[in-house]
Short mmCIF file of C-alpha atoms in Angstrom, two decimals:
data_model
loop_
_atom_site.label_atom_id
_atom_site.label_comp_id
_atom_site.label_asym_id
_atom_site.label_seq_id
_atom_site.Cartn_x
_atom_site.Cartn_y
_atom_site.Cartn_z
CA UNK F 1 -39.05 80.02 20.32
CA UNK F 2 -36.63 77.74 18.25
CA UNK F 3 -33.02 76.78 19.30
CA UNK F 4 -30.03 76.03 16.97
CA UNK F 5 -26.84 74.44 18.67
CA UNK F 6 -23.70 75.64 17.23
CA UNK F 7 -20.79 73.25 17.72
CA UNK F 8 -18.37 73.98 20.91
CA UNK F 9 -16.07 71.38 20.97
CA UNK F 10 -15.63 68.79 17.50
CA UNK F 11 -16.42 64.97 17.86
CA UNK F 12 -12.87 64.94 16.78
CA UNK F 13 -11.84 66.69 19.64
CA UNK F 14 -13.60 65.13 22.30
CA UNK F 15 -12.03 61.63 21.21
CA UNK F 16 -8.68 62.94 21.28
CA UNK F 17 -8.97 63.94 25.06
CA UNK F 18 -10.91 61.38 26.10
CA UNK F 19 -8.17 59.20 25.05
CA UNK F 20 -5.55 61.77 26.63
CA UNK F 21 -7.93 61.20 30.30
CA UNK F 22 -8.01 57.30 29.87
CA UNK F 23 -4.16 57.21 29.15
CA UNK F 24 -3.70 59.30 31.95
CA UNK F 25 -5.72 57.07 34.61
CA UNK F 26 -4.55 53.96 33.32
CA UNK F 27 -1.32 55.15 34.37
CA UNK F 28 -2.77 56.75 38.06
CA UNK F 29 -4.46 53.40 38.39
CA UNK F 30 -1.40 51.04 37.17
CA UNK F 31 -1.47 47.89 39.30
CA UNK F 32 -5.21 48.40 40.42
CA UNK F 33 -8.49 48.16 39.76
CA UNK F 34 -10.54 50.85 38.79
CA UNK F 35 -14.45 51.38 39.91
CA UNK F 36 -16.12 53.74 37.70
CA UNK F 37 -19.49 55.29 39.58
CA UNK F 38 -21.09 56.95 36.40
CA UNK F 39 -23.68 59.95 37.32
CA UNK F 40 -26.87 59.27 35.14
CA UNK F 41 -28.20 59.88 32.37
CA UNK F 42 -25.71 62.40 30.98
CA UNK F 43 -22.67 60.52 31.77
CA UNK F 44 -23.31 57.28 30.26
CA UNK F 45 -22.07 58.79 26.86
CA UNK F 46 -18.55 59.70 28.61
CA UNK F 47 -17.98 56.76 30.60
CA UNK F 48 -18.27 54.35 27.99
CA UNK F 49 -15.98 55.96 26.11
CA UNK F 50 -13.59 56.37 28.75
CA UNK F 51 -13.63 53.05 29.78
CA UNK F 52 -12.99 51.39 26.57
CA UNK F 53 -9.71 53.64 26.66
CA UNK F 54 -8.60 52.78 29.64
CA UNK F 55 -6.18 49.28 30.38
CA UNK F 56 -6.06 48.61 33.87
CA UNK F 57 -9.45 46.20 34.83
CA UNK F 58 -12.36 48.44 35.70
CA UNK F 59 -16.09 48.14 37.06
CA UNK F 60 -18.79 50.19 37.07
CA UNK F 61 -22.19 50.58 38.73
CA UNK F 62 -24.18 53.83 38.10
CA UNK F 63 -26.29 56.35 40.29
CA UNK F 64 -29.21 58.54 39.48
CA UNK F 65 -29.17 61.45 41.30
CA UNK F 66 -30.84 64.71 42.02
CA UNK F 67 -30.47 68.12 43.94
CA UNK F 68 -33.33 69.81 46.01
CA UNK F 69 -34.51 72.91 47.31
CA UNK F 70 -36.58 76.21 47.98
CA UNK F 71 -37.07 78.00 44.69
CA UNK F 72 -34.83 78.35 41.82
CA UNK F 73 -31.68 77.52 44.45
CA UNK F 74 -30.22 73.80 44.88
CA UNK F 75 -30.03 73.36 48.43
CA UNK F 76 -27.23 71.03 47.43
CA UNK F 77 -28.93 68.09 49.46
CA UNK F 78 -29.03 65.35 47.14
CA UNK F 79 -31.96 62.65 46.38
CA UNK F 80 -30.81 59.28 45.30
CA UNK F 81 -33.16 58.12 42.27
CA UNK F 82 -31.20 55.19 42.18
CA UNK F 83 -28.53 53.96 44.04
CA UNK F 84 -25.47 52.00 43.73
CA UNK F 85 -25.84 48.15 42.98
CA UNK F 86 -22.60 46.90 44.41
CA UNK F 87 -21.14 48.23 47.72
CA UNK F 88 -17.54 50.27 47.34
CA UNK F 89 -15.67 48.99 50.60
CA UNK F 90 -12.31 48.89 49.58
CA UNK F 91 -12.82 49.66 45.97
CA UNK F 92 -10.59 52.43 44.09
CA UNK F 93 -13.91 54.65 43.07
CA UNK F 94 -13.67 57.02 40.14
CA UNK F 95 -16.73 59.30 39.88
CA UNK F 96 -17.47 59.99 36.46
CA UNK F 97 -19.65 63.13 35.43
CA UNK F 98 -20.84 64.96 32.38
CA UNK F 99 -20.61 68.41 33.62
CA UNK F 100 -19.50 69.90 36.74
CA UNK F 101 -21.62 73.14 37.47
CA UNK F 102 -21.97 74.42 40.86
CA UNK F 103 -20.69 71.59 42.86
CA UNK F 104 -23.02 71.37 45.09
CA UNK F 105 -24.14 68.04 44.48
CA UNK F 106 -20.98 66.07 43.62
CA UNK F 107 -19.81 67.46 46.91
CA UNK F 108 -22.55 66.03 48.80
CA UNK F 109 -22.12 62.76 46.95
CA UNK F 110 -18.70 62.79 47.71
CA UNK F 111 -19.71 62.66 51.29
CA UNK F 112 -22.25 60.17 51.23
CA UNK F 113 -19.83 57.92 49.44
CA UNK F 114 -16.84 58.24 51.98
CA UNK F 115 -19.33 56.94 54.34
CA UNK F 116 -19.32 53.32 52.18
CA UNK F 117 -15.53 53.03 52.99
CA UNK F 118 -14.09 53.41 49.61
CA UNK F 119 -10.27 52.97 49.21
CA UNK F 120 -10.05 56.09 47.77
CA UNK F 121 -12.32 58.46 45.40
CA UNK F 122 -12.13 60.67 42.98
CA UNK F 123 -13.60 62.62 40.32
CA UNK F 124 -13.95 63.00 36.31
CA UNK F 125 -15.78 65.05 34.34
CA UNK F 126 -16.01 65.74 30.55
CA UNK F 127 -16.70 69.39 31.00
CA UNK F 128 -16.01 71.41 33.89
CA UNK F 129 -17.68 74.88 34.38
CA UNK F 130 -15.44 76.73 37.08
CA UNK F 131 -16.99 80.27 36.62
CA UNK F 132 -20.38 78.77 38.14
CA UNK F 133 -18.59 76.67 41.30
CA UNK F 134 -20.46 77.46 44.68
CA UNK F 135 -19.07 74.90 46.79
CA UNK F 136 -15.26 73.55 46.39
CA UNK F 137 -15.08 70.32 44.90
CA UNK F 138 -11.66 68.82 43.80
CA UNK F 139 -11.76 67.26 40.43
CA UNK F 140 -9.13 65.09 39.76
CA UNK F 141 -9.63 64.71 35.95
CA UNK F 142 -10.85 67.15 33.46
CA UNK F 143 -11.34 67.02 29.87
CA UNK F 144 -12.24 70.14 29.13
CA UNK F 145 -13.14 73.74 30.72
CA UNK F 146 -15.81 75.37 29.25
CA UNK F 147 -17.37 79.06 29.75
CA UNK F 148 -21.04 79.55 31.04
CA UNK F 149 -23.00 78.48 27.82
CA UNK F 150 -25.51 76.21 28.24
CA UNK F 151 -24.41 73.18 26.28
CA UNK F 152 -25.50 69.70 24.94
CA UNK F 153 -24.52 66.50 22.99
CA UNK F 154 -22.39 63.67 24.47
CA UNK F 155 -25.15 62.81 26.90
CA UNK F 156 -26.24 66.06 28.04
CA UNK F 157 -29.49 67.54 26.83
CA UNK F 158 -31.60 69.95 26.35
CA UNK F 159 -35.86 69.07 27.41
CA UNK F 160 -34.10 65.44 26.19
CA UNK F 161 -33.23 66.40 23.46
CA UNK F 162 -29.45 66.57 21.37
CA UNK F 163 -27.59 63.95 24.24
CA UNK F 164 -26.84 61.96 20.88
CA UNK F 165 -24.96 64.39 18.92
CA UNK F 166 -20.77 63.29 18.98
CA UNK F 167 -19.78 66.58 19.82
CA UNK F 168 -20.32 69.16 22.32
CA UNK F 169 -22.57 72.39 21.06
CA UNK F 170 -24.01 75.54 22.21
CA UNK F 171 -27.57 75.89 22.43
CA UNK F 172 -28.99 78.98 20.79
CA UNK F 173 -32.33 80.34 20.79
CA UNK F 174 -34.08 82.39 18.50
#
């Protein structure tokens, strides 16, 4: 079986809202600091880009996480593969994700997270996928919503492959 990825959203696109989102939280943010938690691997890609767009100070520490369970069904208990460097106590957290899905494990990390005493948190994704939410999760920023196609480029993959490309595509199979 061979896969072709036809092109969802333009790299042209995806810069203009990703600027749109960093004006946006500069402007949330004014007069703080901002500490981005970015949700490896796929997110990488969109943070950077974010943050370069964004002009009040920010940090950033990253987490590796993964979701669990009995069969083909997340249990929505999540696994830290890697956990923060730097603690958050007092710190204006901004969760940044590639893709929101079923919500099942921001919403656990969400939890975990309050726990670390936080000032506040919240969340942004590049692509948000509504249509597949199990358990309520309030994002706060949203680039773009996006129907129930599996996609890939800016960070997310397919078997690692196509995180590179600049835009976001639809992978199609053969």
């Amino acid at each position: 079986m061979s896969e072709k990825v036809r092109v969802l959203l333009s790299e042209e696109e995806v810069d203009q809202k990703i600027s749109e989102l960093g004006a946006k939280i500069s402007r949330d943010y004014e007069g703080k600091s901002v500490h981005m938690i970015c949700i490896l691997k796929g997110g990488a890609w969109f943070m950077c880009e974010l943050s370069k767009r964004m002009t009040v100070p920010v940090s950033c520490d990253f987490m590796s996480v993964s979701s669990y369970g009995s069969g083909t069904e997340s249990s929505g208990v999540i696994k830290i593969n890697k956990d923060l460097d730097e603690p958050l106590d007092g710190k204006d957290v901004l969760i940044v994700e590639d893709i929101v899905d079923s919500g099942r494990t921001l919403s656990h990390l969400c939890d975990l997270l309050k726990h670390r005493n936080p000032a506040s948190i919240r969340i942004c994704t590049l692509l948000d996928k509504p249509s597949r939410r199990v358990k309520a999760v309030n994002v706060d920023y949203t680039a773009f919503q996006i129907p129930d196609e599996f996609v890939v480029g800016y960070g997310l993959d397919y078997d690692q492959k196509y995180r590179t490309l600049p835009y976001i595509g639809v992978v199609e199979f053969d």
